[in-house]
XYZ file of C-alpha atoms in Angstrom:
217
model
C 0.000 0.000 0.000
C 2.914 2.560 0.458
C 4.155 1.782 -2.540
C 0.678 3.687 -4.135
C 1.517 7.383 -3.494
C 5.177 6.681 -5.233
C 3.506 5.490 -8.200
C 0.912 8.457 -8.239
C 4.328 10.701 -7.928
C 5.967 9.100 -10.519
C 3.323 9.202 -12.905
C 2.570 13.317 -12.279
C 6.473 13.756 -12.975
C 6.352 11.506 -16.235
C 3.359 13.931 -17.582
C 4.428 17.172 -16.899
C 7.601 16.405 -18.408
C 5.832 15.012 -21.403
C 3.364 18.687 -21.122
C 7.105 20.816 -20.755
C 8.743 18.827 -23.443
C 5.256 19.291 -25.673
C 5.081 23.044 -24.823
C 8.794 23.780 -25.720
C 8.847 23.735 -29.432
C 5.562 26.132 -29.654
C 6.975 28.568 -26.819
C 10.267 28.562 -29.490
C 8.406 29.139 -32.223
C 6.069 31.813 -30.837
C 9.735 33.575 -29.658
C 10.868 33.338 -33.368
C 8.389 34.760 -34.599
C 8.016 37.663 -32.742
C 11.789 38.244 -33.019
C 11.064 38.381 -37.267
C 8.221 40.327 -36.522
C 10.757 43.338 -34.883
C 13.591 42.929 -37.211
C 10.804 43.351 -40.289
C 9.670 46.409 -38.184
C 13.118 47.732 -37.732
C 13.913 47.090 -41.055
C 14.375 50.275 -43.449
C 12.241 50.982 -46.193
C 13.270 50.030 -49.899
C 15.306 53.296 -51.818
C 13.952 55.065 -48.882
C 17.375 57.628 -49.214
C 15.485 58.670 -52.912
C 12.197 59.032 -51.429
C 13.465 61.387 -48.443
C 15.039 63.218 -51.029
C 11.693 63.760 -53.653
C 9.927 64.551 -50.599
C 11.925 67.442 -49.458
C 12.380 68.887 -52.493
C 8.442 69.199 -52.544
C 8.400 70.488 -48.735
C 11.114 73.069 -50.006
C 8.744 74.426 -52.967
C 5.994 74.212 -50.259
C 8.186 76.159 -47.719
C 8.280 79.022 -50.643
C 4.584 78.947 -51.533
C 2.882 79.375 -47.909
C 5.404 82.806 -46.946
C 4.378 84.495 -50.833
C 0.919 83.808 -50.956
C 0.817 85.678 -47.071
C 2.455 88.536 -48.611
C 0.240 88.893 -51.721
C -2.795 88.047 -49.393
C -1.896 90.831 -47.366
C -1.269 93.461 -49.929
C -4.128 92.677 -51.882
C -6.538 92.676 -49.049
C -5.038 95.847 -47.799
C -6.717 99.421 -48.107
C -5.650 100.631 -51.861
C -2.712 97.922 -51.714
C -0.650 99.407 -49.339
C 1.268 98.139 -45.511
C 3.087 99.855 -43.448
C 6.325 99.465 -43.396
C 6.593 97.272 -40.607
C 3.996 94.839 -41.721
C 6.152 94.894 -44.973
C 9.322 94.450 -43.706
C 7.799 91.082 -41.567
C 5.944 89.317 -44.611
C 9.164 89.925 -46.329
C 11.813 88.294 -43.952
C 9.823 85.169 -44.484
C 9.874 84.444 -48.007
C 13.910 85.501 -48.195
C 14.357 83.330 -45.751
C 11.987 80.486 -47.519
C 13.295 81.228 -50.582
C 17.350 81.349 -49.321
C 16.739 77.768 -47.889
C 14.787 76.370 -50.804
C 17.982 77.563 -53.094
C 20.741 76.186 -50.431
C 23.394 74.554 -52.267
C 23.403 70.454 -52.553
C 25.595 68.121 -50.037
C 28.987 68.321 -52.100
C 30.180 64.856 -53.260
C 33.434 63.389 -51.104
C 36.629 63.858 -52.607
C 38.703 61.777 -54.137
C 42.222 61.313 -53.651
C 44.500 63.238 -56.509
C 46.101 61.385 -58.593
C 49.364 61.874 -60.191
C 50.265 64.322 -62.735
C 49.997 63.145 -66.379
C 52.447 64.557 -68.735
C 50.674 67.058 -71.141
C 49.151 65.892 -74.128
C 50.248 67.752 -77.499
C 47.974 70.271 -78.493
C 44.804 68.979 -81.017
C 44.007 71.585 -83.634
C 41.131 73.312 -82.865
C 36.903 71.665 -84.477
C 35.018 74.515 -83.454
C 35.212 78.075 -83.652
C 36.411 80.166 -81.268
C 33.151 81.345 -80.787
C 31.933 78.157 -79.297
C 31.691 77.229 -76.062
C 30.607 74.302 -73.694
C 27.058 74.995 -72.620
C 26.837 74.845 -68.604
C 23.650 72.744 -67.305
C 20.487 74.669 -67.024
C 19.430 75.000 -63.222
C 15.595 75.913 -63.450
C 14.442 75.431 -60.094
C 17.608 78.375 -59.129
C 16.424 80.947 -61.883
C 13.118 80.599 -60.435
C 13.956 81.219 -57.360
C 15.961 84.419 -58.616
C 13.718 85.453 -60.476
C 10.886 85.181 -57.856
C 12.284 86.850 -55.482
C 13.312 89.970 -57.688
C 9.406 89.930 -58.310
C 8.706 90.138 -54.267
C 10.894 93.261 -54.055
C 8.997 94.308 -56.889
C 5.872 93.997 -54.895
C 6.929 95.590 -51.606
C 8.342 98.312 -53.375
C 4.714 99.069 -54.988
C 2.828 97.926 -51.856
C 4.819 100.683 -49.872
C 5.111 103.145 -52.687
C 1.834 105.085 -52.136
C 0.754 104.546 -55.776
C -1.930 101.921 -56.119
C -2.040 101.954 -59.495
C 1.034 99.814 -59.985
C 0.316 97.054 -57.315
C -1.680 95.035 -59.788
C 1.020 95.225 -62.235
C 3.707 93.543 -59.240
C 1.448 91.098 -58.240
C 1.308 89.326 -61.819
C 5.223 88.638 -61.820
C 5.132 87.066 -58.203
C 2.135 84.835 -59.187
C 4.048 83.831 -62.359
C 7.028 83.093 -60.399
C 5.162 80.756 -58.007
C 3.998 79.174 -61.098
C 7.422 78.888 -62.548
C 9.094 77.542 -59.530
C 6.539 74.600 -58.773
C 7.450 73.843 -62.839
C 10.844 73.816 -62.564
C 10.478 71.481 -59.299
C 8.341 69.045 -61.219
C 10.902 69.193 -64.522
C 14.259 68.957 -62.109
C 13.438 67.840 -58.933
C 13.691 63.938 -59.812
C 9.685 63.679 -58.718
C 8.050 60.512 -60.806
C 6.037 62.039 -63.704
C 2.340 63.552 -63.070
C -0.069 60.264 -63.784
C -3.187 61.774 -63.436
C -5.754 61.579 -66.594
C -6.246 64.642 -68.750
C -3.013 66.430 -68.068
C -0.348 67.447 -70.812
C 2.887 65.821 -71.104
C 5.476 67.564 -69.452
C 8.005 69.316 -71.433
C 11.816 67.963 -70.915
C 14.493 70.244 -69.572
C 16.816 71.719 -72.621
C 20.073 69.253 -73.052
C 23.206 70.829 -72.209
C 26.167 70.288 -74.386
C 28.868 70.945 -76.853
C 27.202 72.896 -80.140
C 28.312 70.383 -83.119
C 31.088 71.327 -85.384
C 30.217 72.169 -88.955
C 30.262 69.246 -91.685
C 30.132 66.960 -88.942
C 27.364 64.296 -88.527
C-alpha cells in the first residue's frame, strides 16, 4: 500500500515532463516569430534615401509657396494695396528666408584622392570656332527662385510706394514666379512624372552640351 503514493508521484512527474517537453517547441516558435516580426519592423524601407530626397524637395517648394501667398494676401486685401512698413518688412523676412533655404546649395560629393600628374598631351588643332563654347547645365528650379524673389521686391516696393495703381502690375510677376518655380520642381526635382488623366505631357528640360562642329554628322 505505500508503494501507491510513489507510483501516483511518478506518474505526475512523467506527464508534466511530457506537457514541458510538448510546450517547448511552440513557446520557441512563438519567440521566433516575434523576433522576425521586430527585425521586419526595424527594417528600413526600400530606396527610402530617394524618397526622403523627392519629398523634401516638394516640402522646399511648399516652404516658398505658404510665406508668398501671405504677402500677396496681405497686400491685396489691404486698403488701396498698401502696408506699413513694418507689416512689410515682416511678410518679407519670411519668403527671403523660404526662398534662401529652398535655393541652399546640394551636399557636395566626397573627394577623391588626386592622382598623379599626367604629362601634357600635345595640343589637337582646334573643331570649333572660337566662338563656341561648352554649354553649362540649365538650373531651373535656381532661376526661379531668382527670379521670384526679384518679383517680391517688386511687390513691396509698390505695396509701400503710395501709388496703387502699380500694385496690380507687381502682383502678376510674383504669381508667375510661383507658377514657374513649382514647374521647374516638377521638370528637375527627380519627382516621378504627373499620372493623373487629362493632363499634358510635361516638357523635358533643354540638353546641355557641346554645339556640333560644322560638316560633322
Amino acid at each position: 500500500m505505500r508503494a501507491l503514493p510513489v507510483r501516483r508521484i511518478a506518474t505526475t512527474v512523467l506527464c508534466a515532463s511530457l506537457l514541458i517537453g510538448a510546450a517547448g517547441p511552440v513557446v520557441a516558435a512563438e519567440s521566433d516569430s516575434r523576433s522576425s516580426a521586430q527585425e521586419a519592423a526595424d527594417a528600413p524601407v526600400p530606396g527610402a534615401d530617394k524618397l526622403l530626397a523627392q519629398a523634401k524637395t516638394l516640402s522646399d517648394a511648399g516652404g516658398v509657396l505658404t510665406p508668398v501667398t501671405d504677402l500677396l494676401t496681405a497686400v491685396l486685401k489691404a486698403d488701396k494695396g498698401q502696408l506699413p512698413a513694418a507689416d512689410a518688412t515682416k511678410l518679407a523676412d519670411p519668403v527671403k528666408a523660404a526662398i534662401t533655404k529652398a535655393g541652399a546649395a546640394a551636399p557636395k560629393a566626397p573627394e577623391l584622392p588626386q592622382t598623379p600628374a599626367l604629362p601634357e598631351a600635345p595640343a589637337l588643332p582646334k573643331a570649333l570656332p572660337d566662338d563656341d563654347r561648352t554649354v553649362a547645365a540649365p538650373d531651373p528650379k535656381a532661376d526661379a527662385l531668382k527670379a521670384l524673389q526679384t518679383a517680391v521686391d517688386g511687390l513691396l516696393k509698390a505695396a509701400t510706394g503710395g501709388d496703387v495703381t502699380k500694385v496690380a502690375g507687381a502682383v502678376t510677376p510674383v504669381l508667375t514666379g510661383l507658377v514657374n518655380l513649382v514647374a521647374a520642381t516638377l521638370l528637375g526635382g527627380g519627382l516621378p512624372a504627373p499620372d493623373l488623366a487629362g493632363l499634358p505631357a510635361l516638357p523635358k528640360l533643354p540638353a546641355a552640351g557641346v554645339p556640333q562642329a560644322p560638316g560633322l554628322s
